Short mmCIF file of C-alpha atoms in Angstrom, two decimals:
data_model
loop_
_atom_site.label_atom_id
_atom_site.label_comp_id
_atom_site.label_asym_id
_atom_site.label_seq_id
_atom_site.Cartn_x
_atom_site.Cartn_y
_atom_site.Cartn_z
CA MET A 1 27.50 -0.15 -5.16
CA LYS A 2 24.61 2.10 -4.18
CA GLY A 3 26.35 5.24 -5.36
CA LYS A 4 27.60 3.80 -8.65
CA THR A 5 25.83 5.04 -11.76
CA VAL A 6 24.74 2.17 -14.00
CA LEU A 7 22.07 3.78 -16.21
CA THR A 8 22.94 5.75 -19.32
CA SER A 9 21.18 8.98 -20.25
CA LYS A 10 19.49 7.08 -23.09
CA GLN A 11 18.11 4.51 -20.64
CA ILE A 12 16.85 7.23 -18.32
CA ASP A 13 15.15 9.08 -21.18
CA SER A 14 13.53 5.82 -22.27
CA PHE A 15 12.27 5.19 -18.74
CA LYS A 16 10.78 8.67 -18.54
CA ASP A 17 8.97 8.23 -21.87
CA ASP A 18 7.87 4.61 -21.58
CA GLY A 19 7.66 4.04 -17.83
CA PHE A 20 9.79 0.89 -17.84
CA LEU A 21 13.34 -0.30 -18.36
CA ILE A 22 14.72 -3.79 -18.94
CA LEU A 23 18.04 -4.76 -17.33
CA GLU A 24 19.52 -7.77 -19.09
CA ASN A 25 21.73 -10.19 -17.16
CA ALA A 26 21.17 -8.36 -13.88
CA PHE A 27 21.91 -11.51 -11.89
CA ASP A 28 25.18 -13.37 -11.58
CA GLN A 29 24.53 -16.96 -12.69
CA ASP A 30 25.83 -18.43 -9.44
CA LEU A 31 23.51 -16.20 -7.41
CA LEU A 32 20.55 -17.06 -9.64
CA SER A 33 21.23 -20.78 -9.20
CA SER A 34 21.49 -20.27 -5.44
CA TRP A 35 18.11 -18.48 -5.35
CA GLN A 36 16.52 -21.25 -7.41
CA THR A 37 17.86 -23.94 -5.08
CA GLU A 38 16.78 -22.07 -1.96
CA PHE A 39 13.30 -21.37 -3.29
CA TRP A 40 12.51 -24.95 -4.25
CA TYR A 41 13.99 -26.30 -1.03
CA ALA A 42 11.65 -24.01 0.92
CA LEU A 43 8.69 -25.35 -1.07
CA GLY A 44 9.78 -28.93 -0.46
CA ALA A 45 9.53 -29.48 -4.21
CA LYS A 46 11.60 -29.82 -7.37
CA PHE A 47 11.30 -27.61 -10.44
CA GLU A 48 11.81 -30.57 -12.77
CA ASP A 49 9.22 -32.82 -11.03
CA ASP A 50 5.65 -31.58 -11.40
CA GLN A 51 4.38 -34.26 -9.03
CA THR A 52 6.04 -32.38 -6.17
CA TRP A 53 4.59 -28.95 -6.94
CA PRO A 54 2.38 -27.48 -4.16
CA ARG A 55 -0.15 -26.00 -6.57
CA ASP A 56 -2.31 -24.55 -3.81
CA GLN A 57 0.55 -22.22 -2.84
CA THR A 58 0.71 -19.15 -5.08
CA PHE A 59 2.22 -16.54 -2.79
CA ILE A 60 4.92 -16.60 -0.12
CA SER A 61 4.60 -13.75 2.36
CA ARG A 62 7.54 -12.28 4.27
CA TRP A 63 9.97 -14.15 2.04
CA ARG A 64 13.67 -13.38 2.22
CA PHE A 65 16.55 -15.14 0.52
CA THR A 66 19.75 -15.74 2.47
CA PRO A 67 21.82 -12.55 3.00
CA PRO A 68 23.71 -10.67 1.69
CA TYR A 69 21.08 -10.61 -1.09
CA PRO A 70 17.75 -11.21 0.66
CA ASN A 71 15.58 -9.60 -2.03
CA ILE A 72 15.71 -8.10 -5.49
CA SER A 73 16.53 -4.58 -4.27
CA THR A 74 19.86 -5.75 -2.83
CA ILE A 75 21.15 -7.06 -6.16
CA PRO A 76 23.97 -4.62 -7.00
CA VAL A 77 22.78 -3.64 -10.49
CA VAL A 78 19.17 -3.22 -9.32
CA GLN A 79 20.21 -1.28 -6.23
CA SER A 80 22.33 1.10 -8.29
CA ALA A 81 19.67 1.55 -10.98
CA ALA A 82 17.03 2.38 -8.34
CA HIS A 83 19.42 4.90 -6.80
CA ASP A 84 20.11 6.41 -10.24
CA LEU A 85 16.37 6.96 -10.61
CA GLY A 86 15.37 8.03 -7.12
CA GLY A 87 18.47 8.84 -5.11
CA ASP A 88 17.76 8.87 -1.38
CA ASN A 89 14.07 9.68 -1.92
CA PHE A 90 13.14 6.00 -2.44
CA PHE A 91 12.90 3.33 0.23
CA GLY A 92 12.10 -0.38 0.17
CA GLY A 93 12.47 -2.72 -2.74
CA GLY A 94 11.43 -5.95 -1.05
CA GLY A 95 8.68 -8.20 -2.31
CA ALA A 96 7.34 -11.73 -2.13
CA PRO A 97 7.50 -14.45 -4.79
CA ILE A 98 4.27 -14.98 -6.72
CA ILE A 99 3.76 -18.31 -8.46
CA LYS A 100 1.71 -18.97 -11.60
CA TRP A 101 1.35 -22.73 -11.87
CA PRO A 102 0.71 -24.20 -15.32
CA SER A 103 -2.88 -24.43 -16.54
CA PRO A 104 -2.28 -26.04 -19.94
CA ASP A 105 -5.98 -26.64 -20.61
CA ALA A 106 -6.94 -23.00 -20.04
CA ASP A 107 -7.63 -20.53 -22.82
CA TRP A 108 -5.01 -17.80 -23.10
CA SER A 109 -5.66 -14.21 -24.05
CA ILE A 110 -3.78 -11.09 -23.19
CA PRO A 111 -5.69 -9.18 -20.48
CA MET A 112 -7.42 -5.94 -21.38
CA SER A 113 -7.92 -4.72 -17.81
CA SER A 114 -5.10 -3.28 -15.74
CA HIS A 115 -4.32 -1.71 -12.38
CA ILE A 116 -1.66 0.25 -10.55
CA ASP A 117 -0.16 -1.07 -7.34
CA GLY A 118 -0.59 0.53 -3.95
CA TYR A 119 -4.39 0.77 -3.96
CA GLY A 120 -7.14 -1.67 -3.13
CA GLY A 121 -6.82 -5.22 -1.91
CA PRO A 122 -4.86 -7.09 -1.02
CA ALA A 123 -3.63 -4.22 1.16
CA GLN A 124 0.09 -4.80 0.79
CA HIS A 125 0.99 -1.13 0.69
CA PRO A 126 -0.27 2.14 2.13
CA ALA A 127 -2.40 4.05 -0.36
CA GLY A 128 -0.22 6.18 -2.59
CA GLY A 129 3.49 6.83 -2.59
CA LEU A 130 4.58 3.82 -4.65
CA THR A 131 7.39 5.04 -6.89
CA LEU A 132 9.12 2.10 -8.52
CA GLY A 133 8.59 -1.60 -9.09
CA ALA A 134 10.82 -4.44 -10.23
CA THR A 135 9.92 -7.81 -11.71
CA MET A 136 12.15 -10.77 -12.53
CA TYR A 137 11.64 -14.47 -13.09
CA LEU A 138 13.43 -17.25 -11.25
CA HIS A 139 13.21 -19.40 -14.40
CA ASP A 140 12.85 -18.53 -18.08
CA VAL A 141 9.35 -17.47 -19.12
CA GLU A 142 8.13 -17.83 -22.69
CA GLU A 143 5.06 -16.40 -24.40
CA LYS A 144 1.79 -17.39 -22.72
CA GLY A 145 3.79 -18.61 -19.75
CA GLY A 146 2.13 -16.43 -17.10
CA GLY A 147 4.18 -13.34 -17.80
CA PHE A 148 3.80 -9.89 -16.30
CA ILE A 149 1.75 -7.66 -18.64
CA TYR A 150 2.37 -3.93 -18.84
CA TRP A 151 1.09 -0.98 -20.85
CA PRO A 152 3.98 1.29 -21.99
CA GLY A 153 3.60 5.00 -21.37
CA THR A 154 0.57 4.71 -19.12
CA HIS A 155 2.41 6.26 -16.16
CA LEU A 156 1.79 9.54 -18.00
CA ASN A 157 -1.95 8.78 -18.26
CA VAL A 158 -2.14 8.15 -14.52
CA HIS A 159 -0.21 11.30 -13.68
CA ARG A 160 -2.53 13.32 -15.94
CA TYR A 161 -5.58 11.77 -14.28
CA PHE A 162 -4.39 12.62 -10.77
CA ARG A 163 -3.54 16.18 -11.79
CA GLN A 164 -7.11 16.56 -13.04
CA ASN A 165 -8.60 14.65 -10.08
CA PRO A 166 -6.30 15.29 -7.10
CA GLU A 167 -8.96 14.24 -4.61
CA HIS A 168 -8.66 10.66 -5.91
CA ILE A 169 -4.95 10.19 -5.12
CA ASP A 170 -5.98 8.49 -1.86
CA GLY A 171 -7.44 5.57 -3.82
CA SER A 172 -10.99 6.86 -4.05
CA PHE A 173 -10.70 6.76 -7.86
CA LEU A 174 -11.67 3.10 -7.51
CA ASP A 175 -15.11 4.23 -6.29
CA ALA A 176 -15.64 6.94 -8.91
CA ASP A 177 -18.74 6.56 -11.11
CA ASP A 178 -16.71 6.65 -14.31
CA TRP A 179 -13.98 4.27 -13.12
CA ASN A 180 -13.13 1.09 -14.99
CA HIS A 181 -9.99 -1.03 -15.25
CA THR A 182 -9.15 0.13 -18.76
CA LYS A 183 -9.18 3.83 -17.93
CA PHE A 184 -5.47 4.21 -17.20
CA SER A 185 -4.31 1.92 -20.01
CA HIS A 186 -6.39 3.62 -22.72
CA GLY A 187 -4.36 4.34 -25.86
CA SER A 188 -1.59 1.85 -25.11
CA LYS A 189 -1.15 -1.75 -26.25
CA PRO A 190 -0.31 -4.40 -23.63
CA VAL A 191 3.14 -5.99 -23.72
CA GLU A 192 3.96 -9.43 -22.34
CA PHE A 193 7.22 -9.50 -20.38
CA VAL A 194 8.89 -12.58 -21.88
CA ALA A 195 12.38 -12.98 -20.48
CA ALA A 196 15.20 -15.22 -19.39
CA ALA A 197 15.69 -15.85 -15.70
CA GLY A 198 17.60 -13.01 -14.08
CA THR A 199 16.37 -10.31 -16.45
CA VAL A 200 14.87 -7.43 -14.46
CA LEU A 201 12.02 -5.18 -15.54
CA LEU A 202 11.94 -1.86 -13.69
CA TRP A 203 8.61 -0.05 -13.90
CA HIS A 204 7.22 3.28 -12.73
CA GLY A 205 4.76 3.04 -9.84
CA PHE A 206 2.07 4.59 -12.05
CA LEU A 207 2.56 2.10 -14.90
CA SER A 208 -0.59 0.07 -15.64
CA HIS A 209 -0.01 -3.67 -15.46
CA ASN A 210 -1.62 -7.04 -14.79
CA GLY A 211 -0.88 -10.74 -14.56
CA SER A 212 -1.68 -13.39 -17.15
CA THR A 213 -2.58 -17.07 -17.36
CA ASN A 214 0.17 -19.66 -17.65
CA VAL A 215 -0.74 -22.24 -20.30
CA LYS A 216 2.80 -23.59 -20.65
CA SER A 217 4.35 -26.54 -18.84
CA SER A 218 6.68 -24.68 -16.45
CA PRO A 219 5.68 -22.64 -13.38
CA ARG A 220 6.29 -18.93 -13.52
CA ILE A 221 8.08 -17.81 -10.37
CA GLY A 222 7.90 -14.03 -10.25
CA ILE A 223 10.13 -12.10 -7.86
CA PHE A 224 8.88 -8.58 -7.19
CA GLY A 225 10.25 -5.47 -5.53
CA ARG A 226 8.53 -2.18 -4.74
CA TRP A 227 9.90 1.16 -3.57
CA HIS A 228 8.03 4.02 -1.87
CA TYR A 229 8.91 7.59 -1.07
CA THR A 230 11.26 7.70 1.91
CA LYS A 231 9.08 10.46 3.39
CA LEU A 232 5.92 8.51 2.62
CA GLN A 233 3.48 10.33 4.90
CA GLU A 234 4.58 13.72 3.59
CA MET A 235 4.79 12.89 -0.10
CA ARG A 236 2.38 10.08 -0.97
CA TYR A 237 -0.50 12.43 -1.84
CA ASP A 238 1.70 15.02 -3.50
CA ILE A 239 0.30 15.84 -6.97
CA LEU A 240 3.09 17.39 -8.98
CA ASP A 241 3.09 19.42 -12.16
CA ASP A 242 6.47 17.79 -12.70
CA LEU A 243 6.13 14.01 -12.39
CA TRP A 244 9.87 13.72 -11.75
CA LYS A 245 10.29 16.34 -9.05
CA HIS A 246 11.10 13.80 -6.33
CA TRP A 247 13.23 11.65 -8.61
CA SER A 248 16.92 12.05 -9.50
CA ILE A 249 16.28 12.24 -13.25
#
């Protein structure tokens, strides 16, 4: 299904303007149920029994579901959408589950600070070259339920910043005297990704985002995927007048 076009021109234009795209019902219900069962079995816990939850475990490294769909990038709709956006220039798409256990007594507020992936700790990725991200939930997530927070349109802010400060594309912007964690998200209002299980949010690698506190009763199980340039060493520090030069759109 890699070569099959699934995105409309309207969706692609929206992604270019806003830096994100939501794919409803990206998962077959049987596959989603299988992933849920496999995940909770691996934890030795049950979603419906909070006494079994291993609350000290918030991240599962090197996680893979059972083939033929070991991670989010192999889901046919996601795979085709990523190919529509990046063609053969993008590589990767894997990512580990991140758990936000309930903290019902905590105060909730939408975060004001943000970041872009691929820089700083934890060092999960080489600096630069991150092109595309994907986020989905293994179970439904409601408002204030630990959702992924993103700032629409901020991929354009980041691109503008790196054009003006090309020496900082290696991550040194984090050490700049004028740096703060609202710089890239300035002028945009944060949006909470509230979604049913199996809904996928695709986001540009330059899109500002953050996590949030879960004050609801259900754990938020986030499944993430990230793509880089296929020719990472050659292209990761490439500052382009055209943000979309290495994309297929």
